[in-house]
Amino acid sequence: MQGQDRPRRLVVAARRGGELIDLAIAQPGDELVVADSPEGRRVLRHSAAHVVAKAITRLWPGTQLGVGPATEDGFFYDVALPGGLRLSDEDLARIEEEAKQIVQADEPFERLDVSLSEARELLRDQVFKREILDRIARGEDELDAAAGATVSLYRTGGDFVDLCRGPHVPRTSSIGALRLLRVSGAYWRGDEHGPQLQRVAGTAFETESALEAWLSQLAEAERRDHRRRGVEQRLFFFPGEIGGGLPVFEPDGAWIRYRLEDFSRRLHFSAGYLPVWTPHVTRGALFELSGHLGWYRESMYPPMELDGQEYFLKPMSCPMHLLAYRQHPRSYRELPLRLFELATVYRYERSGTLHGLARVRALTQDDAHIFCRPDQLADELAGVLDLVQRLFGAFGLEDFDAELSTRPAKSVGSDEDWEFATTAARDALERSGLTYRVAPGEGAFYAPKIDLHLRDAIGRRWQVSTVQVDLQLPQRFELTYQSASNRLERPFMVHRALYGSVERFLAILLEHFDGVLPPWMVRTPVRVLPVAHDATPWAQGVVAALERRGVGAAVVPPDETLGVRLRRARSERVPFIIVVGGRDVEAGTVGLTRPDRTQVRDVPLDAMLEEVVAAVAMPEVG
RNA sequence: GCCCGGGUAGCUCAGUCGGCAGAGCAGCUCACUCGUAAUGAGCAGGUCAGGGGUUCGAGUCCCCUCCCGGGCUCCA
């Protein structure tokens, strides 16, 4: 019977010479692609997108189809309904129902290779498809230029034809499970000045159980959502009166960010960085000089007028740090000079992109700028990468990788400088032992950069640190130093932020640890619950002993049942929960629930103190 | 900014066809004194986001504004 529970692996496509092709034209020797592989799922989801397009066309004849690709874990199809009709959630359910019927009908996907003019004829009512055909005809899409004068269409059942490169699953029944998730707006070709389309997004899996597993993973991510933790643990909130993306931290939340900031300061000062402090507001002249007003103005808060001058909130601190460098003539002996500041900066993020603490309009960067000689550059970059690993290691975060982005097509700076800086970055990466990949042409126009991504407890990747070698600002600010041979030389400058932003890093930590943060970050890491009144004096004694050792602790008296108090302590993510009852009063012991939620009973007071005191100490940075 | 959804008690939400404003949790009072995730009873709590309109009558229907959430790189 077991064999029937586990169906044979379904083959949905084939691969020949690295290229995915339809199963129908597969020959012996081609590699088979199964449905439950990453590639197989892409094919299956792409086919699901077609099925959805067909379903929408059936429900609303005359629908204009845009594009419908597979995405990282699903698919979408962009459509324009006749008469500019907007889709609602109820419509989504109808579309899903219709699509499932098409899947059940087990219609074949049939490929037709036709000439451009035949394609135009077949798709004459589809304005977006005709536009794509025009682009193909003009050879604007490199991939298609090679395809020559024919294009491929896919016929799904007898009554639906769509322009598509393919490949597709052989029959619609290969789509084991399909779910539509949301409808949203999208622009034709991603251009916000172009026509507005409606994006119907969903996902598909080879089996219903695989879909369920994915949905429950989504639910887990939602359960861990840091915005929810923020409310339940009274850490922070976003008052409507202040405005989108501008958080207020309550005492327990502010405590946590202070600890993050203190840890950052300690780490940086121990690594030879020097503090600077710069204001939040500046005359526009500074950002003229830096060039930011030219290319970054859209992301800045608009200016305030004062004494006939324009003042701006700073979106970054680098120009001010450059002034701090320039304030004195510098000798090569002073370099490297590493200037560090935890600076809150203000950026105008578009309202739709704001997301809890992960995307805010007031963010605090652990920002530093390193000014150094060319011969120091590689060492400095390696030093930054070492610091990053020590920083994240202190939180138990060790699963991360780097990305080196090189010179883009449009850039400033000399070929030699780009070459030199990029080589130094690659050298530093090699020395760091980090796994990294190169993203050609993805660098900023003024800098090659190294980005660090970390993977959290439920497998999501987050971009955190960024390191850039700036090839523009030292020149714009005419920075110099006196070299050993008594000449004025231009220093290299490195921008770097390790947390990225304190707010965003806190969001990542909250989701990674499901709210149970490392005890050293928490204001009151211990809560003591006496079982009944007769244990209250002992509970108070335990708290007093903890406080003598500098540990924040509080008693919750037995006015409520133990179950209620435990439940609250857990939902508020108190790292250490101590229960004391008659037995403990007699023996001088406690019952301890640890941050990882393991429990031990009858722990002698001193043993508990030793464990807790060690856990609440800020990690060593050496 | 644009598309979709939402805004009702401190929080989470229900409110049917337009006909007296509801529940759970939290808060307060009282009783209960409990060994690892919700004890019971009572009390109090509202400009139904704001403005305008339709109507005998609007939380509910229409319009405008504000705010919140999701989505908007993926290119046949």
XYZ file of C-alpha atoms (C1' of nucleotides) in Angstrom:
698
model
C 0.000 0.000 0.000
C 2.886 2.296 0.718
C 3.772 2.479 -2.943
C 0.423 4.026 -3.731
C 0.895 6.813 -1.211
C 4.109 7.752 -2.934
C 3.392 8.369 -6.638
C 6.124 8.073 -9.214
C 7.989 11.311 -9.722
C 6.238 13.211 -12.418
C 8.341 14.285 -15.406
C 7.309 17.682 -16.745
C 10.066 18.750 -19.130
C 13.511 17.871 -20.390
C 16.892 19.496 -20.685
C 19.237 19.394 -23.617
C 22.546 21.236 -23.483
C 21.480 23.262 -20.458
C 18.339 24.424 -22.211
C 14.889 23.420 -20.957
C 12.648 21.945 -23.634
C 9.189 20.431 -23.925
C 8.890 16.819 -23.046
C 7.170 16.212 -26.380
C 10.385 16.780 -28.326
C 12.692 15.062 -25.853
C 14.941 12.375 -27.267
C 16.915 9.601 -25.658
C 19.912 11.196 -23.980
C 18.105 14.307 -22.863
C 17.934 14.860 -19.152
C 14.482 14.596 -17.605
C 13.164 17.350 -15.364
C 10.828 16.220 -12.597
C 8.018 18.287 -11.135
C 9.380 18.460 -7.604
C 12.719 19.973 -8.602
C 13.332 23.739 -8.596
C 13.374 23.792 -12.404
C 10.387 21.516 -12.656
C 8.415 23.802 -10.393
C 9.322 26.781 -12.538
C 7.980 25.046 -15.598
C 4.883 23.939 -13.753
C 4.236 27.441 -12.409
C 4.786 29.011 -15.764
C 2.184 26.632 -17.143
C -0.104 27.479 -14.230
C 0.193 31.137 -15.250
C -1.102 30.200 -18.697
C -3.981 28.286 -17.197
C -4.884 31.321 -15.118
C -4.701 33.541 -18.196
C -7.052 31.165 -19.954
C -9.404 31.175 -16.979
C -9.481 34.975 -16.908
C -10.066 35.112 -20.653
C -12.979 32.722 -20.299
C -14.540 34.784 -17.523
C -13.877 38.124 -19.216
C -13.600 37.691 -22.982
C -11.534 40.441 -24.527
C -8.980 40.513 -21.718
C -5.616 41.838 -22.848
C -2.774 39.624 -21.685
C 0.544 41.073 -20.570
C 3.243 38.747 -19.329
C 2.979 35.752 -17.046
C 6.262 34.393 -15.740
C 7.173 32.076 -12.903
C 8.696 33.830 -9.906
C 10.822 32.653 -7.025
C 8.013 30.767 -5.370
C 5.017 31.200 -7.594
C 3.871 32.948 -10.700
C 1.797 35.870 -11.833
C -0.013 37.049 -14.907
C -0.474 40.728 -15.706
C -3.748 41.450 -17.460
C -5.945 44.336 -18.521
C -9.632 43.499 -18.264
C -12.125 44.867 -20.764
C -13.513 48.243 -19.812
C -10.755 48.776 -17.236
C -12.538 46.429 -14.850
C -10.817 45.964 -11.476
C -10.532 42.581 -9.855
C -11.662 41.965 -6.294
C -10.880 39.109 -3.930
C -14.161 37.461 -4.880
C -13.089 37.565 -8.518
C -9.856 35.908 -7.467
C -11.824 32.982 -6.047
C -13.816 32.696 -9.278
C -10.635 32.710 -11.357
C -9.101 30.040 -9.143
C -12.215 27.902 -9.527
C -12.149 28.294 -13.300
C -8.418 27.533 -13.444
C -8.874 24.375 -11.393
C -11.496 23.199 -13.853
C -9.008 23.646 -16.683
C -6.466 21.630 -14.710
C -9.051 18.907 -14.165
C -9.987 18.888 -17.837
C -6.385 17.775 -18.438
C -5.903 19.853 -21.566
C -2.689 19.423 -23.557
C -0.145 22.212 -24.063
C 0.602 22.212 -27.737
C 3.531 24.117 -29.207
C 3.194 25.898 -32.545
C 6.246 27.347 -34.271
C 5.007 30.028 -36.622
C 6.330 32.974 -38.582
C 6.080 36.458 -37.151
C 3.302 37.369 -39.551
C 1.293 34.286 -38.649
C 1.769 35.127 -34.978
C 0.541 38.678 -35.604
C -2.516 37.274 -37.306
C -3.288 34.833 -34.507
C -2.745 37.436 -31.812
C -4.242 40.389 -33.646
C -6.530 41.220 -30.706
C -3.753 41.210 -28.125
C -2.145 44.667 -27.992
C 0.600 43.752 -25.532
C 1.509 40.569 -27.359
C 1.704 42.536 -30.602
C 4.068 44.964 -28.924
C 6.257 42.064 -27.865
C 6.212 40.695 -31.417
C 7.273 44.110 -32.692
C 10.176 44.129 -30.297
C 11.190 40.667 -31.403
C 10.968 41.772 -35.020
C 13.228 44.720 -34.291
C 15.661 42.407 -32.512
C 15.463 44.407 -29.298
C 15.532 41.357 -27.141
C 18.961 39.787 -27.488
C 17.761 36.321 -26.632
C 15.200 36.430 -29.374
C 17.411 37.864 -32.057
C 18.946 34.429 -32.457
C 15.568 32.755 -32.695
C 15.193 33.998 -36.234
C 11.949 34.647 -38.008
C 9.767 32.211 -36.104
C 8.227 32.486 -32.684
C 6.540 29.891 -30.549
C 2.927 29.897 -29.463
C 1.276 27.497 -27.089
C -2.221 26.239 -27.530
C -3.956 25.179 -24.328
C -7.007 23.091 -25.111
C -8.704 23.973 -28.351
C -9.556 27.553 -27.559
C -6.619 29.413 -26.077
C -3.379 30.503 -27.705
C -0.614 32.485 -26.045
C 2.752 33.735 -27.179
C 5.349 31.965 -25.092
C 8.912 30.779 -25.205
C 8.059 27.718 -23.135
C 8.649 25.059 -22.180
C 5.421 23.869 -20.639
C 4.195 20.793 -18.875
C 2.646 18.299 -21.319
C -0.869 18.519 -19.893
C -2.631 20.767 -17.417
C -3.144 17.903 -14.980
C 0.610 18.024 -14.242
C -0.224 21.066 -12.155
C -1.000 19.164 -8.991
C -2.021 22.048 -6.773
C -2.827 25.626 -7.631
C -3.648 28.553 -5.399
C -4.228 32.192 -6.232
C -2.893 34.476 -3.544
C -3.517 38.099 -4.382
C -4.428 40.646 -6.941
C -2.443 43.859 -7.164
C -1.458 46.605 -9.528
C 1.521 46.425 -11.821
C 2.734 48.428 -14.768
C 3.297 47.237 -18.292
C 7.010 46.527 -18.534
C 7.447 47.860 -14.971
C 7.198 51.417 -16.244
C 5.091 53.544 -13.957
C 4.226 55.879 -16.794
C 2.996 52.993 -18.898
C -0.435 51.321 -18.806
C -1.579 50.018 -15.423
C -2.296 46.313 -15.419
C -3.670 43.996 -12.802
C -1.398 41.338 -11.482
C -2.997 38.067 -10.495
C -0.423 36.217 -8.434
C -0.441 32.697 -7.108
C 1.609 29.613 -6.727
C 1.500 26.029 -7.865
C 3.042 22.812 -6.682
C 3.257 19.263 -7.925
C 1.069 18.030 -5.057
C -1.473 19.406 -2.636
C 0.736 18.434 0.303
C 3.721 20.371 -1.081
C 1.458 23.411 -1.397
C 0.265 22.940 2.177
C 3.847 22.725 3.427
C 4.694 25.968 1.671
C 1.612 27.689 3.071
C 2.449 26.632 6.592
C 5.943 28.010 6.144
C 4.341 31.302 5.130
C 2.193 31.142 8.246
C 5.311 30.614 10.356
C 6.942 33.692 8.841
C 3.784 35.637 9.577
C 3.723 34.373 13.136
C 7.275 35.618 13.585
C 6.578 38.973 11.963
C 8.584 41.562 13.866
C 5.735 44.067 13.664
C 3.610 41.684 15.671
C 6.424 41.160 18.173
C 6.747 44.928 18.418
C 3.164 45.245 19.627
C 3.031 42.140 21.823
C 6.342 42.855 23.533
C 5.703 46.596 23.709
C 8.883 47.406 21.837
C 7.867 50.011 19.266
C 4.930 51.367 17.324
C 4.200 53.683 14.430
C 1.914 56.508 15.542
C -0.209 57.760 12.695
C 0.247 61.253 14.093
C 3.991 61.106 13.421
C 3.764 59.560 10.014
C 4.611 56.493 7.999
C 7.966 54.852 8.563
C 8.704 56.865 11.711
C 8.737 54.580 14.761
C 8.492 55.364 18.467
C 10.385 52.946 20.720
C 8.799 52.099 24.069
C 11.065 51.471 27.084
C 11.744 47.787 26.432
C 12.360 48.433 22.745
C 14.541 51.465 23.310
C 16.576 49.441 25.806
C 17.216 46.804 23.153
C 18.361 49.303 20.571
C 20.627 51.006 23.110
C 22.259 47.669 23.776
C 22.703 47.087 20.042
C 24.231 50.521 19.725
C 26.486 50.115 22.771
C 27.709 46.813 21.421
C 28.448 48.420 18.081
C 30.403 51.252 19.694
C 32.433 48.882 21.783
C 33.233 46.733 18.765
C 34.283 49.681 16.630
C 36.378 51.429 19.262
C 38.207 48.179 19.945
C 38.930 47.912 16.220
C 40.596 51.317 15.958
C 37.673 53.441 14.824
C 37.334 56.974 16.182
C 34.029 58.606 17.023
C 32.674 61.642 15.254
C 29.337 63.350 15.711
C 27.576 65.323 13.015
C 24.242 67.176 12.901
C 21.025 65.979 11.315
C 20.411 69.085 9.244
C 22.639 70.829 6.766
C 22.685 73.557 4.175
C 22.040 72.346 0.674
C 25.526 73.495 -0.313
C 27.044 70.416 1.302
C 24.949 68.043 -0.773
C 25.644 70.144 -3.867
C 29.325 69.592 -3.256
C 28.877 65.868 -2.669
C 26.690 65.596 -5.753
C 23.785 64.020 -3.869
C 21.371 66.768 -4.841
C 22.040 65.856 -8.417
C 21.185 62.195 -8.263
C 19.693 61.437 -4.852
C 17.290 64.329 -4.359
C 14.185 62.178 -4.991
C 15.013 60.150 -1.896
C 15.599 63.145 0.358
C 13.086 65.023 2.468
C 12.309 68.298 0.724
C 14.231 71.366 1.861
C 13.360 73.823 4.605
C 13.884 77.485 3.956
C 15.837 79.342 6.627
C 17.421 82.805 6.335
C 17.145 82.559 2.594
C 19.067 79.270 2.578
C 17.861 75.754 1.820
C 18.461 73.233 4.581
C 18.049 69.468 4.247
C 17.693 66.563 6.635
C 20.687 64.353 5.978
C 20.033 61.074 4.164
C 23.600 59.970 4.916
C 26.577 61.191 6.862
C 29.440 60.712 4.435
C 29.739 64.325 3.294
C 30.057 65.420 6.907
C 32.685 62.803 7.608
C 34.596 64.063 4.594
C 34.545 67.523 6.165
C 35.900 66.040 9.390
C 38.779 64.558 7.412
C 39.432 67.790 5.525
C 39.430 69.907 8.682
C 43.161 69.289 9.140
C 46.084 68.674 6.842
C 46.633 64.928 6.979
C 49.885 63.007 7.014
C 50.327 59.513 5.608
C 51.270 58.572 9.176
C 47.690 59.222 10.338
C 46.206 56.790 7.856
C 44.154 54.727 7.958
C 41.745 57.120 9.625
C 38.495 55.398 10.530
C 35.630 57.724 11.483
C 32.589 56.119 13.076
C 29.161 57.412 13.957
C 25.815 55.874 14.862
C 23.841 58.385 12.899
C 20.116 58.624 12.406
C 19.412 59.688 8.845
C 16.206 60.491 7.030
C 15.205 59.171 3.665
C 12.027 59.645 1.742
C 11.062 56.069 0.958
C 7.955 55.813 -1.204
C 4.933 55.200 0.999
C 4.155 51.816 -0.547
C 7.619 50.455 0.221
C 7.561 51.040 3.986
C 7.545 47.837 6.026
C 7.764 47.905 9.833
C 11.320 48.433 11.041
C 12.714 46.704 7.972
C 11.996 49.752 5.822
C 11.661 53.081 7.612
C 12.142 56.746 6.866
C 14.296 57.424 9.927
C 17.089 54.902 10.210
C 20.197 54.666 12.322
C 23.291 53.561 10.471
C 26.362 52.116 12.127
C 28.200 54.209 9.652
C 31.936 54.623 9.223
C 34.278 55.971 6.610
C 37.792 54.737 6.282
C 40.353 56.999 4.649
C 43.503 55.186 3.651
C 46.506 54.991 1.347
C 46.334 52.742 -1.706
C 48.695 50.231 -0.104
C 46.313 49.936 2.857
C 43.089 49.431 0.932
C 43.013 45.642 0.731
C 43.934 45.308 4.410
C 41.234 47.741 5.416
C 38.595 45.885 3.418
C 39.745 42.610 4.932
C 39.530 44.252 8.359
C 35.930 45.246 7.704
C 35.016 41.721 6.648
C 36.650 40.364 9.787
C 34.693 42.829 11.910
C 31.445 41.802 10.234
C 32.025 38.166 11.056
C 32.805 38.977 14.682
C 29.721 41.158 14.931
C 27.255 38.628 13.562
C 29.030 35.775 15.312
C 28.138 37.444 18.611
C 24.466 36.904 17.744
C 25.064 33.341 16.678
C 24.512 34.322 13.054
C 27.032 32.489 10.959
C 25.253 31.579 7.753
C 26.043 34.383 5.369
C 27.560 35.044 2.009
C 28.919 37.982 0.082
C 28.373 39.518 -3.304
C 30.976 41.589 -5.125
C 29.411 44.084 -7.504
C 31.702 45.414 -10.188
C 31.809 48.460 -12.443
C 28.539 49.285 -14.183
C 28.253 50.609 -17.725
C 27.727 54.163 -16.510
C 30.311 55.129 -13.956
C 32.747 57.804 -12.853
C 36.422 57.374 -12.016
C 39.455 56.194 -13.903
C 39.975 52.680 -15.237
C 43.029 52.273 -13.008
C 41.137 53.219 -9.856
C 38.265 50.838 -10.643
C 40.708 48.073 -11.400
C 42.690 48.730 -8.238
C 39.655 48.969 -5.952
C 37.957 45.907 -7.422
C 41.102 43.835 -7.086
C 41.508 44.945 -3.471
C 37.902 43.949 -2.760
C 38.353 40.533 -4.349
C 41.593 40.051 -2.434
C 39.870 40.913 0.851
C 37.024 38.501 0.086
C 39.475 35.704 -0.660
C 41.250 36.330 2.621
C 37.991 36.480 4.590
C 37.049 32.911 3.781
C 33.500 34.051 3.019
C 31.710 32.411 0.153
C 30.975 35.052 -2.440
C 29.780 35.522 -5.950
C 30.539 38.266 -8.429
C 27.735 40.395 -9.847
C 29.239 41.954 -12.949
C 28.192 45.537 -13.605
C 26.014 45.720 -10.488
C 28.189 48.217 -8.606
C 27.210 51.804 -7.805
C 28.294 54.283 -10.452
C 30.937 55.635 -8.086
C 32.021 52.461 -6.340
C 32.584 48.739 -6.468
C 30.822 47.225 -3.484
C 30.580 44.156 -1.321
C 27.144 43.277 0.055
C 26.570 40.720 2.763
C 23.466 38.570 3.010
C 22.570 36.452 5.969
C 20.220 33.539 6.206
C 17.870 33.428 9.175
C 16.379 30.603 11.203
C 13.605 29.963 8.697
C 15.813 30.173 5.640
C 15.166 33.692 4.434
C 17.995 35.816 3.042
C 18.426 39.375 4.227
C 20.838 41.932 2.926
C 22.687 43.514 5.811
C 26.172 44.947 5.560
C 27.491 46.905 2.655
C 31.053 47.994 1.920
C 31.878 50.420 -0.892
C 35.115 51.885 -2.176
C 34.130 55.415 -3.154
C 35.934 56.682 -6.237
C 34.149 60.004 -6.389
C 33.790 61.801 -3.085
C 37.493 62.163 -2.146
C 37.926 63.964 -5.430
C 34.854 66.160 -5.116
C 35.978 67.211 -1.626
C 39.622 67.447 -2.759
C 40.854 65.280 0.063
C 44.597 64.925 0.315
C 47.367 63.657 2.542
C 51.059 64.359 2.602
C 52.902 61.247 1.460
C 56.255 59.918 2.642
C 57.828 61.450 -0.416
C 56.319 64.798 0.535
C 53.693 64.938 -2.175
C 49.987 65.615 -1.857
C 48.124 62.399 -2.597
C 44.455 61.519 -2.807
C 43.309 58.962 -0.193
C 40.943 56.081 -0.907
C 37.676 56.168 0.957
C 35.597 53.194 2.111
C 31.947 53.502 3.199
C 30.689 50.698 5.344
C 27.753 49.834 7.563
C 27.664 46.476 9.316
C 24.212 46.206 10.872
C 23.137 48.262 7.907
C 20.566 50.016 10.016
C 19.943 49.344 13.684
C 16.191 49.277 13.038
C 16.376 46.788 10.214
C 18.840 44.585 12.070
C 16.502 44.536 15.058
C 13.673 43.443 12.749
C 15.852 40.598 11.462
C 16.828 39.522 14.987
C 13.225 39.529 16.173
C 12.151 37.288 13.307
C 15.229 35.081 13.540
C 14.832 34.467 17.290
C 11.030 34.559 17.175
C 11.214 37.415 19.673
C 13.309 35.592 22.299
C 16.336 37.859 21.988
C 19.707 37.059 23.541
C 19.339 37.865 27.254
C 22.074 40.516 27.229
C 19.904 42.742 25.058
C 16.800 42.667 27.230
C 15.916 45.198 29.929
C 14.367 42.705 32.364
C 15.653 39.295 31.288
C 14.340 37.406 34.329
C 10.790 37.078 35.628
C 10.150 35.246 38.876
C 6.779 33.589 39.520
C 5.973 32.361 43.042
C 3.524 29.474 42.858
C 1.573 30.744 45.878
C 1.855 33.414 48.563
C 3.984 31.316 50.841
C 6.717 31.399 48.170
C 6.601 35.148 47.585
C 9.319 36.093 50.119
C 11.686 33.583 48.526
C 10.828 34.936 45.072
C 11.706 38.402 46.292
C 14.947 37.043 47.697
C 15.790 35.566 44.289
C 15.137 38.899 42.599
C 17.280 40.721 45.171
C 20.120 38.273 44.554
C 19.851 38.841 40.792
C 19.756 42.606 41.209
C 22.856 42.521 43.389
C 24.590 40.952 40.391
C 23.234 43.652 38.109
C 20.540 41.539 36.439
C 17.117 43.053 35.733
C 14.428 40.880 37.344
C 10.832 41.227 38.508
C 8.367 39.231 40.610
C 4.813 38.684 39.397
C 2.750 37.979 42.549
C 0.250 35.092 42.616
C -2.799 37.297 42.153
C -3.363 35.359 38.973
C -3.004 31.665 38.380
C 0.432 30.351 37.570
C -0.811 29.304 34.135
C -1.813 32.855 33.284
C 1.476 34.305 34.446
C 3.463 31.704 32.566
C 1.493 32.257 29.449
C 2.108 35.971 29.615
C 5.817 35.588 30.334
C 6.157 33.323 27.311
C 4.148 35.492 24.983
C 6.174 38.527 26.075
C 9.299 36.506 25.281
C 10.971 36.866 28.686
C 14.319 35.068 28.255
C 14.509 33.459 31.725
C 11.323 32.407 33.547
C 11.756 31.271 37.122
C 9.047 29.444 39.072
C 9.460 28.995 42.841
C 7.175 26.958 45.096
C 7.191 25.373 48.538
C 9.828 22.863 47.524
C 12.193 25.630 46.471
C 11.549 27.620 49.645
C 12.684 24.599 51.647
C 15.722 23.813 49.521
C 16.798 27.287 48.382
C 16.330 26.347 44.732
C 14.421 27.558 41.648
C 12.709 26.086 38.594
C 14.243 27.613 35.472
C 12.975 28.002 31.914
C 15.790 29.061 29.604
C 15.742 31.224 26.448
C 15.657 28.056 24.330
C 12.647 27.013 26.446
C 14.274 24.002 28.021
C 13.292 23.533 31.652
C 15.176 22.443 34.749
C 13.833 22.017 38.273
C 15.477 22.226 41.689
C 18.364 24.405 40.489
C 20.400 25.747 43.443
C 20.331 29.556 43.637
C 24.055 29.958 42.990
C 24.017 27.727 39.937
C 21.129 29.759 38.512
C 22.940 33.036 39.274
C 26.076 31.831 37.553
C 24.190 30.802 34.419
C 22.069 33.946 34.212
C 24.871 36.397 34.971
C 26.981 34.855 32.203
C 24.081 35.085 29.737
C 23.286 38.731 30.360
C 26.875 39.935 29.855
C 27.470 41.703 26.565
C 29.509 39.343 24.366
C 33.267 39.827 24.275
C 34.420 41.422 21.070
C 38.091 40.381 21.031
C 2.784 57.589 -6.227
C -0.392 53.474 -8.452
C -3.699 48.779 -7.832
C -6.341 45.639 -4.137
C -8.022 45.229 0.881
C -9.004 47.619 5.427
C -10.117 51.683 9.540
C -16.185 49.830 14.835
C -13.933 49.884 22.909
C -6.660 50.069 24.792
C -5.926 45.176 21.425
C -8.195 41.353 17.936
C -12.568 41.381 15.469
C -18.385 40.443 14.541
C -22.280 43.630 13.046
C -27.426 39.982 7.999
C -31.828 43.432 3.600
C -30.475 50.605 5.914
C -34.149 50.171 11.726
C -31.813 50.537 19.883
C -23.553 49.668 19.257
C -21.726 43.784 20.098
C -18.003 39.672 21.667
C -13.246 37.913 23.405
C -8.793 39.700 25.424
C -6.650 43.874 28.152
C -8.221 47.501 32.415
C -10.745 48.240 37.349
C -13.392 45.780 41.850
C -14.340 41.273 44.538
C -13.609 36.121 45.517
C -9.962 32.126 44.529
C -3.529 31.104 46.505
C -2.802 27.503 42.424
C 4.264 23.624 40.359
C 5.066 25.189 34.000
C 0.734 28.305 27.983
C -5.937 31.149 29.557
C -10.114 30.475 37.618
C -14.890 32.725 38.396
C -18.294 36.931 39.176
C -19.181 42.015 38.566
C -18.048 47.079 36.661
C -16.463 50.469 33.303
C -15.118 51.399 28.412
C -17.623 54.202 21.618
C -17.216 61.370 17.594
C -18.313 53.397 14.202
C -11.075 57.517 10.944
C -12.777 62.781 9.309
C -16.053 65.610 6.075
C -20.126 65.872 2.675
C -24.442 63.517 0.232
C -28.949 60.087 -0.405
C -32.917 58.692 3.130
C -38.350 59.235 7.701
C -33.865 56.795 9.482
C -26.729 55.485 7.726
C -21.505 51.695 11.217
C -24.174 49.736 6.779
C -25.454 53.038 0.307
C -22.713 57.226 -2.721
C -18.613 61.077 -3.084
C -14.105 63.443 -1.114
C -9.989 63.498 2.392
C -6.718 61.179 5.958
C -4.450 56.810 7.948
C -2.994 51.370 7.976
C -1.818 46.545 5.481
C -0.512 43.642 0.915
C 1.466 44.130 -3.995
C 4.109 47.092 -7.998
C 12.999 44.297 -10.499
C 11.100 39.138 -12.578
C 9.914 40.719 -19.158
C 6.882 35.904 -25.201
